[in-house]
Tab-separated table of C-alpha atoms in Angstrom:
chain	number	residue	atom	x	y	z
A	22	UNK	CA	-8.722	14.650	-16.583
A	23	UNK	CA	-8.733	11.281	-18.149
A	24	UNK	CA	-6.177	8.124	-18.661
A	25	UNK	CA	-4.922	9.383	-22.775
A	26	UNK	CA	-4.036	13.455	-20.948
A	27	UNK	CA	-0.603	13.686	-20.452
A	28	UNK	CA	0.588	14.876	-16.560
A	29	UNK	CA	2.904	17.631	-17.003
A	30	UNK	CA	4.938	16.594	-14.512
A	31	UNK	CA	7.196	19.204	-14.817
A	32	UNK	CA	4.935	21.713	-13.187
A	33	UNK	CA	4.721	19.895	-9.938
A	34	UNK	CA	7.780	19.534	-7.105
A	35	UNK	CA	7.238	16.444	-5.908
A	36	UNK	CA	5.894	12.776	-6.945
A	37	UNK	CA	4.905	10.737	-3.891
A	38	UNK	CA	4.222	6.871	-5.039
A	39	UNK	CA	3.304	3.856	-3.271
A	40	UNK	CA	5.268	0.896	-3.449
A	41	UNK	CA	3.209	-2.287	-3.443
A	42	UNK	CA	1.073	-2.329	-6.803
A	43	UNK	CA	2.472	0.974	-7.820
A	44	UNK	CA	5.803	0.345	-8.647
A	45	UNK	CA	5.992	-3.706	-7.872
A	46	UNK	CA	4.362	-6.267	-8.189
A	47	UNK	CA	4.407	-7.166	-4.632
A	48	UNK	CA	0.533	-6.724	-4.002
A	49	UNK	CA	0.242	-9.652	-5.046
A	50	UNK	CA	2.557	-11.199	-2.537
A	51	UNK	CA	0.854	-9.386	0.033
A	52	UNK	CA	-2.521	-10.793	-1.022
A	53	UNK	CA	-1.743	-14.005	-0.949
A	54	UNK	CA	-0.230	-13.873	2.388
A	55	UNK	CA	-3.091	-12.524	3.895
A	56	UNK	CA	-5.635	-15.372	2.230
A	57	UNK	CA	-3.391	-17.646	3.436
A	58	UNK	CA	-2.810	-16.244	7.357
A	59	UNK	CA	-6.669	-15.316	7.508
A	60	UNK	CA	-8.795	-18.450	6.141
A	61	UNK	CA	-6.218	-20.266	8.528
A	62	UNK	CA	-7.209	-18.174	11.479
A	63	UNK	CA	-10.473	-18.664	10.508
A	64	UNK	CA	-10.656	-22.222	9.822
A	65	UNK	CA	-9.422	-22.539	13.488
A	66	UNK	CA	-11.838	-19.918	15.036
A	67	UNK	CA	-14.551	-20.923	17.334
A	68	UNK	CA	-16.195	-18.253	18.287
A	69	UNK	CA	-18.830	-15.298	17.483
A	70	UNK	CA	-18.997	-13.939	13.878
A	71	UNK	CA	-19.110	-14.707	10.138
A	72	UNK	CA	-16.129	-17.374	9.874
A	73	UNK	CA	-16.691	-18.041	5.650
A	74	UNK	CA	-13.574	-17.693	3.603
A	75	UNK	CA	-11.416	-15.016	2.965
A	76	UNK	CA	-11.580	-13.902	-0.787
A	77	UNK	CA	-9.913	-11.122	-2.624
A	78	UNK	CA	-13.174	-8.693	-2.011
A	79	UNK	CA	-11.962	-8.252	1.870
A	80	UNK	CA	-8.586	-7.922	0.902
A	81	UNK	CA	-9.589	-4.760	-1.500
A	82	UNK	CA	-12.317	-3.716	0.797
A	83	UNK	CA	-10.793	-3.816	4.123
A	84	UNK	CA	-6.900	-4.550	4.248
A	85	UNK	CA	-5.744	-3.039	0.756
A	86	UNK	CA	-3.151	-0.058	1.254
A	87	UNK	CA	-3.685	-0.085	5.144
A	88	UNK	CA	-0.877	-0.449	7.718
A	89	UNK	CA	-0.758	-3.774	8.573
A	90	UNK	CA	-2.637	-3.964	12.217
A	91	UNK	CA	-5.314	-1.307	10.774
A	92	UNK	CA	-5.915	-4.167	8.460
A	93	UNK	CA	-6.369	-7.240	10.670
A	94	UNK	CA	-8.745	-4.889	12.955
A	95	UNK	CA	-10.404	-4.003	10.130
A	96	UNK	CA	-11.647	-7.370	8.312
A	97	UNK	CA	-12.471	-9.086	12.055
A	98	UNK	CA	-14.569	-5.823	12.643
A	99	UNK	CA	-16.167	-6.713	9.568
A	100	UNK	CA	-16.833	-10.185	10.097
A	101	UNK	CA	-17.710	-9.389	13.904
A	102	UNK	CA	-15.080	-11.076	15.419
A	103	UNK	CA	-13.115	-9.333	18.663
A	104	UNK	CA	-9.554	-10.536	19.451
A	105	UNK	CA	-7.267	-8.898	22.102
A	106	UNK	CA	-4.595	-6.270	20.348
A	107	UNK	CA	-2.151	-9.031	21.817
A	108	UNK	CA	1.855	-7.260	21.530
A	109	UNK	CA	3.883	-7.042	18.446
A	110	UNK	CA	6.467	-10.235	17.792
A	111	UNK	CA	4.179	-12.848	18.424
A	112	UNK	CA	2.533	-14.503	15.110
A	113	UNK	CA	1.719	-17.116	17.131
A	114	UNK	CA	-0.764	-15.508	19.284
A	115	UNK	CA	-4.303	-15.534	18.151
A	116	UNK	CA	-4.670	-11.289	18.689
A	117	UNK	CA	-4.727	-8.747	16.604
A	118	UNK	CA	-1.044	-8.013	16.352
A	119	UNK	CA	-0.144	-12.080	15.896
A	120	UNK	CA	-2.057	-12.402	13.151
A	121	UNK	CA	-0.765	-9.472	11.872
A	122	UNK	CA	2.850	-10.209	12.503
A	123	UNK	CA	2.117	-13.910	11.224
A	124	UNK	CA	0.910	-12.564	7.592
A	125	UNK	CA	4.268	-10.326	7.691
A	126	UNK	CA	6.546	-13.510	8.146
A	127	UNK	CA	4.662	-14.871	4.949
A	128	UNK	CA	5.574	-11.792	3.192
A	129	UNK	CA	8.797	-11.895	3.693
A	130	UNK	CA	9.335	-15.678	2.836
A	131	UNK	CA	7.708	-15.327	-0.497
A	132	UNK	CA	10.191	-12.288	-0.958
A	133	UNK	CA	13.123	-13.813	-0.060
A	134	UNK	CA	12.848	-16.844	-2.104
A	135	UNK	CA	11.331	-15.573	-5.359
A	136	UNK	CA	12.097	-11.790	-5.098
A	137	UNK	CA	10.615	-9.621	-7.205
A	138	UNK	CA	10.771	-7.292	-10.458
A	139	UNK	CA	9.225	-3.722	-10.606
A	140	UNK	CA	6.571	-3.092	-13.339
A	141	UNK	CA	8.856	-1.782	-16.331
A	142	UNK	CA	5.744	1.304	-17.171
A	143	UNK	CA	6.598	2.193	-13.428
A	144	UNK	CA	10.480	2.367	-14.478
A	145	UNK	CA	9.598	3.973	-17.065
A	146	UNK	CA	7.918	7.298	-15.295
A	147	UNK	CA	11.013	6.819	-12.757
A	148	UNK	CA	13.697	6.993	-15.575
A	149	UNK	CA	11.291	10.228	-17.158
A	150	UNK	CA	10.863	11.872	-13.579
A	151	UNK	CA	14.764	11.798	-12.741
A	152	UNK	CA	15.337	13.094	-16.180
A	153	UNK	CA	13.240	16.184	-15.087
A	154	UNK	CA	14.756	16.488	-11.894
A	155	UNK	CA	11.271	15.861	-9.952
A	156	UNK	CA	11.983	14.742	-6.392
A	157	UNK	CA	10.217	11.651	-5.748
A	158	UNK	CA	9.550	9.614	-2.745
A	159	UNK	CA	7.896	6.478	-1.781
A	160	UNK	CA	4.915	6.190	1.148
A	161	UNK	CA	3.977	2.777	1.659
A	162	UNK	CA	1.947	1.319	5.104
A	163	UNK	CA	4.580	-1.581	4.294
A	164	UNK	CA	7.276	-2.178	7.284
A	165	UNK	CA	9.253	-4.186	4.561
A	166	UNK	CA	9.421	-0.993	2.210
A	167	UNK	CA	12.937	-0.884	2.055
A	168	UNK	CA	13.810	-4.484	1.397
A	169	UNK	CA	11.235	-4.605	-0.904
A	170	UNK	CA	12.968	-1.207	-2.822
A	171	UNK	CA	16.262	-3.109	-2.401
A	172	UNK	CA	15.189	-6.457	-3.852
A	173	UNK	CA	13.394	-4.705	-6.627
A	174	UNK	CA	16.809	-2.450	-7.518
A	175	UNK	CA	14.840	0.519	-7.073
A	176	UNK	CA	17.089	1.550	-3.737
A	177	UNK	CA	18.202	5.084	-3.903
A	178	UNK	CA	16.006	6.868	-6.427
A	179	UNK	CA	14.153	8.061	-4.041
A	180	UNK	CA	14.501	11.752	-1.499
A	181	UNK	CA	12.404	9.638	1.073
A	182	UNK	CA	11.055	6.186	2.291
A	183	UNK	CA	7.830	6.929	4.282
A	184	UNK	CA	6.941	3.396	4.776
A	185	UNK	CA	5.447	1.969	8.521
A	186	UNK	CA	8.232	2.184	10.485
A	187	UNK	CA	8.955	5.734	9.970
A	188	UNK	CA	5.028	6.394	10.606
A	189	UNK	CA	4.981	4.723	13.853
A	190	UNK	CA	8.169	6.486	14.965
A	191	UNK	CA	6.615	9.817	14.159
A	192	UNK	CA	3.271	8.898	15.397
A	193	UNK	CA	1.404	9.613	11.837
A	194	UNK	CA	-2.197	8.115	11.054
A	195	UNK	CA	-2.014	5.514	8.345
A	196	UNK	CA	-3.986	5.850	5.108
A	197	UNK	CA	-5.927	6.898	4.363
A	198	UNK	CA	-5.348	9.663	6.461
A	199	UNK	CA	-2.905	11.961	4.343
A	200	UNK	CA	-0.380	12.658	6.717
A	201	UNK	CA	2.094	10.216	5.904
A	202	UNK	CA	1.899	11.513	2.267
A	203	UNK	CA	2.127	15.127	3.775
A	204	UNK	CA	5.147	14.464	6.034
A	205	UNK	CA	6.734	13.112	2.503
A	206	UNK	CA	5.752	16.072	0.412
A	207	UNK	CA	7.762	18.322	3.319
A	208	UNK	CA	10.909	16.386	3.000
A	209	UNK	CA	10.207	16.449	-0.451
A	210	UNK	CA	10.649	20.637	0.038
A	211	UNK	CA	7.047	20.774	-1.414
A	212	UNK	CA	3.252	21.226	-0.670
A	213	UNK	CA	0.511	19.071	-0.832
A	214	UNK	CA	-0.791	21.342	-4.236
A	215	UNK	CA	2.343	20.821	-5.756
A	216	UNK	CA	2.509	17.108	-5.156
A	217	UNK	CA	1.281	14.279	-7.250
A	218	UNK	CA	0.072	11.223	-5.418
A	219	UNK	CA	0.147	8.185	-7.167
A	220	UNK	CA	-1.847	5.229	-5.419
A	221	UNK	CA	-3.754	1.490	-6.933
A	222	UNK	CA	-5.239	1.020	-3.059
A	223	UNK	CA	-8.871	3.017	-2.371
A	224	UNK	CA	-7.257	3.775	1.041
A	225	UNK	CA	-4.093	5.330	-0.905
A	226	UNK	CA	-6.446	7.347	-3.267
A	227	UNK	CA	-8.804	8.462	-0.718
A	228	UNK	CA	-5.271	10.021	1.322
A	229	UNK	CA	-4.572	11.781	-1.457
A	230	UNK	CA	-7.754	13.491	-1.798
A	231	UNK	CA	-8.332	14.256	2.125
A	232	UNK	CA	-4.735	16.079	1.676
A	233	UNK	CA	-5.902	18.166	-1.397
A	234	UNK	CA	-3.112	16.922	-3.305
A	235	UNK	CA	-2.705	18.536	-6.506
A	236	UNK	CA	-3.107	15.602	-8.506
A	237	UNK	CA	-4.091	12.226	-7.351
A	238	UNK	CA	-3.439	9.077	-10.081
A	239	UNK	CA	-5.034	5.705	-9.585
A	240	UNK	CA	-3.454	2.724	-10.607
A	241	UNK	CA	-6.090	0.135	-11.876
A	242	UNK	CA	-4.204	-3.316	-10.249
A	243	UNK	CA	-7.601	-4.688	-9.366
A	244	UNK	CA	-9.274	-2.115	-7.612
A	245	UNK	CA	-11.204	-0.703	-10.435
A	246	UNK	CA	-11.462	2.290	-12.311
A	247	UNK	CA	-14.594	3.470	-10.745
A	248	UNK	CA	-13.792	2.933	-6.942
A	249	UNK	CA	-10.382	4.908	-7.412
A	250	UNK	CA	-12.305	7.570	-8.952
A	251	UNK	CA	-15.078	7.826	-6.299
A	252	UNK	CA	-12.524	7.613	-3.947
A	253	UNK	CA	-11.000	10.543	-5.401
A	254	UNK	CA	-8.587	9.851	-8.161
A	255	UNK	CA	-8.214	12.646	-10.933
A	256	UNK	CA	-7.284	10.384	-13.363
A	257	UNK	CA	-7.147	6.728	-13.993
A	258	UNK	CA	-4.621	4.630	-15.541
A	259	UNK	CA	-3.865	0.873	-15.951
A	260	UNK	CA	-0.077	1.555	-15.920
A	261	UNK	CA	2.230	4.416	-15.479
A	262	UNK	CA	3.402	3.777	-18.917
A	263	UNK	CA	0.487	5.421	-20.507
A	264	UNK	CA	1.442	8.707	-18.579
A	265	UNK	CA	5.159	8.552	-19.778
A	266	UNK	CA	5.340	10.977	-22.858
């Protein structure tokens, strides 16, 4: 399938999109958060492993689409750096959860004082969807999924919010596992061949395709084309307006 065939989106029972770079703009947020939270941390750090800066390559290479800890554990394993896992609520702590929990209280200040607006192609395929009577949810490794959803006046178009809270309460592997996109197809009343996954992370895409979703669309933020589609994407777009009939 490529980017100019239309989906017939009728013929599947459920549409399972992520949030951040799918349907907002908030990747972006989240990027910059995590530049600024990791070249500080590693500015600061003294000891073993590769200590140059932090640049948007890591971000889509190791912390892109992951829940947030997976993605601190991640880039350090990368750059050969061990911290202690440390215990949630305490970004001041220089362990794996702090730093993790530090880059989420950036997040949320950027959110709460500039907001943000979802992408009007992703509206679009909303607005189309509901008209069909698709059910639709949203799985995002995000804790801040719902605030985000509410800020963005997106709240309450969706069946389900699958975001990290809900994964950690039920104990499901992040992406790109599938299983939080499985457990959101079920509430969705459908199965993983009758589901769409739509994803712009590698991590995302590679979910969908490890659940043998019927249809997995990559979203070209900044990943590229290529690495969604060797990751597993069945088609390719550069916004969700160019699958909107």
């Amino acid at each position: 399938m490529t980017a100019s065939t239309p989906v017939t989106w009728g013929g599947y029972s459920a549409v399972l999109l992520d949030l951040d770079g799918v349907l907002t703009p908030t990747a972006e947020v989240h990027m910059r958060a995590w530049s600024a939270m990791f070249n500080e941390f590693l500015a600061d750090h003294d000891g073993p492993g590769d200590t140059s800066p932090y640049t948007d390559v890591d971000y889509f290479a190791h912390v892109d689409g992951k829940p947030r800890y997976d993605g601190v554990r991640d880039f350090l394993a990368s750059r050969g750096i061990e911290l202690p896992e440390g215990e949630p609520g305490r970004p001041f702590d220089r362990t794996v959860m702090g730093l993790g929990d530090r880059k989420n209280d950036a997040f949320n200040e950027v959110l709460q004082r500039d907001g943000v607006a979802p992408y009007a192609g992703s509206v679009a395929l909303l607005d189309h969807l509901a008209e069909l009577d698709v059910p639709m949810a949203v799985v995002s490794s995000s804790a801040n999924a719902p605030a985000v959803l509410e800020a963005a006046g997106l709240a309450g178009r969706f069946v389900t919010v699958v975001d990290g809270r809900v994964a950690a309460a039920r104990s499901l592997p992040g992406k790109p596992a599938p299983d939080t996109f499985l457990h959101a197809a079920e509430v969705c009343g459908a199965s993983a061949a009758t589901s769409v996954v739509v994803e712009d992370a590698v991590s995302g895409v590679r979910a969908g395709a490890a659940g043998d979703f019927g249809l997995v669309v990559g979203v070209d933020r900044g990943a590229g084309h290529d690495e969604l589609t060797a990751a597993g994407a069945h088609v390719v777009v550069a916004d969700l307006a160019e699958l909107v009939p």
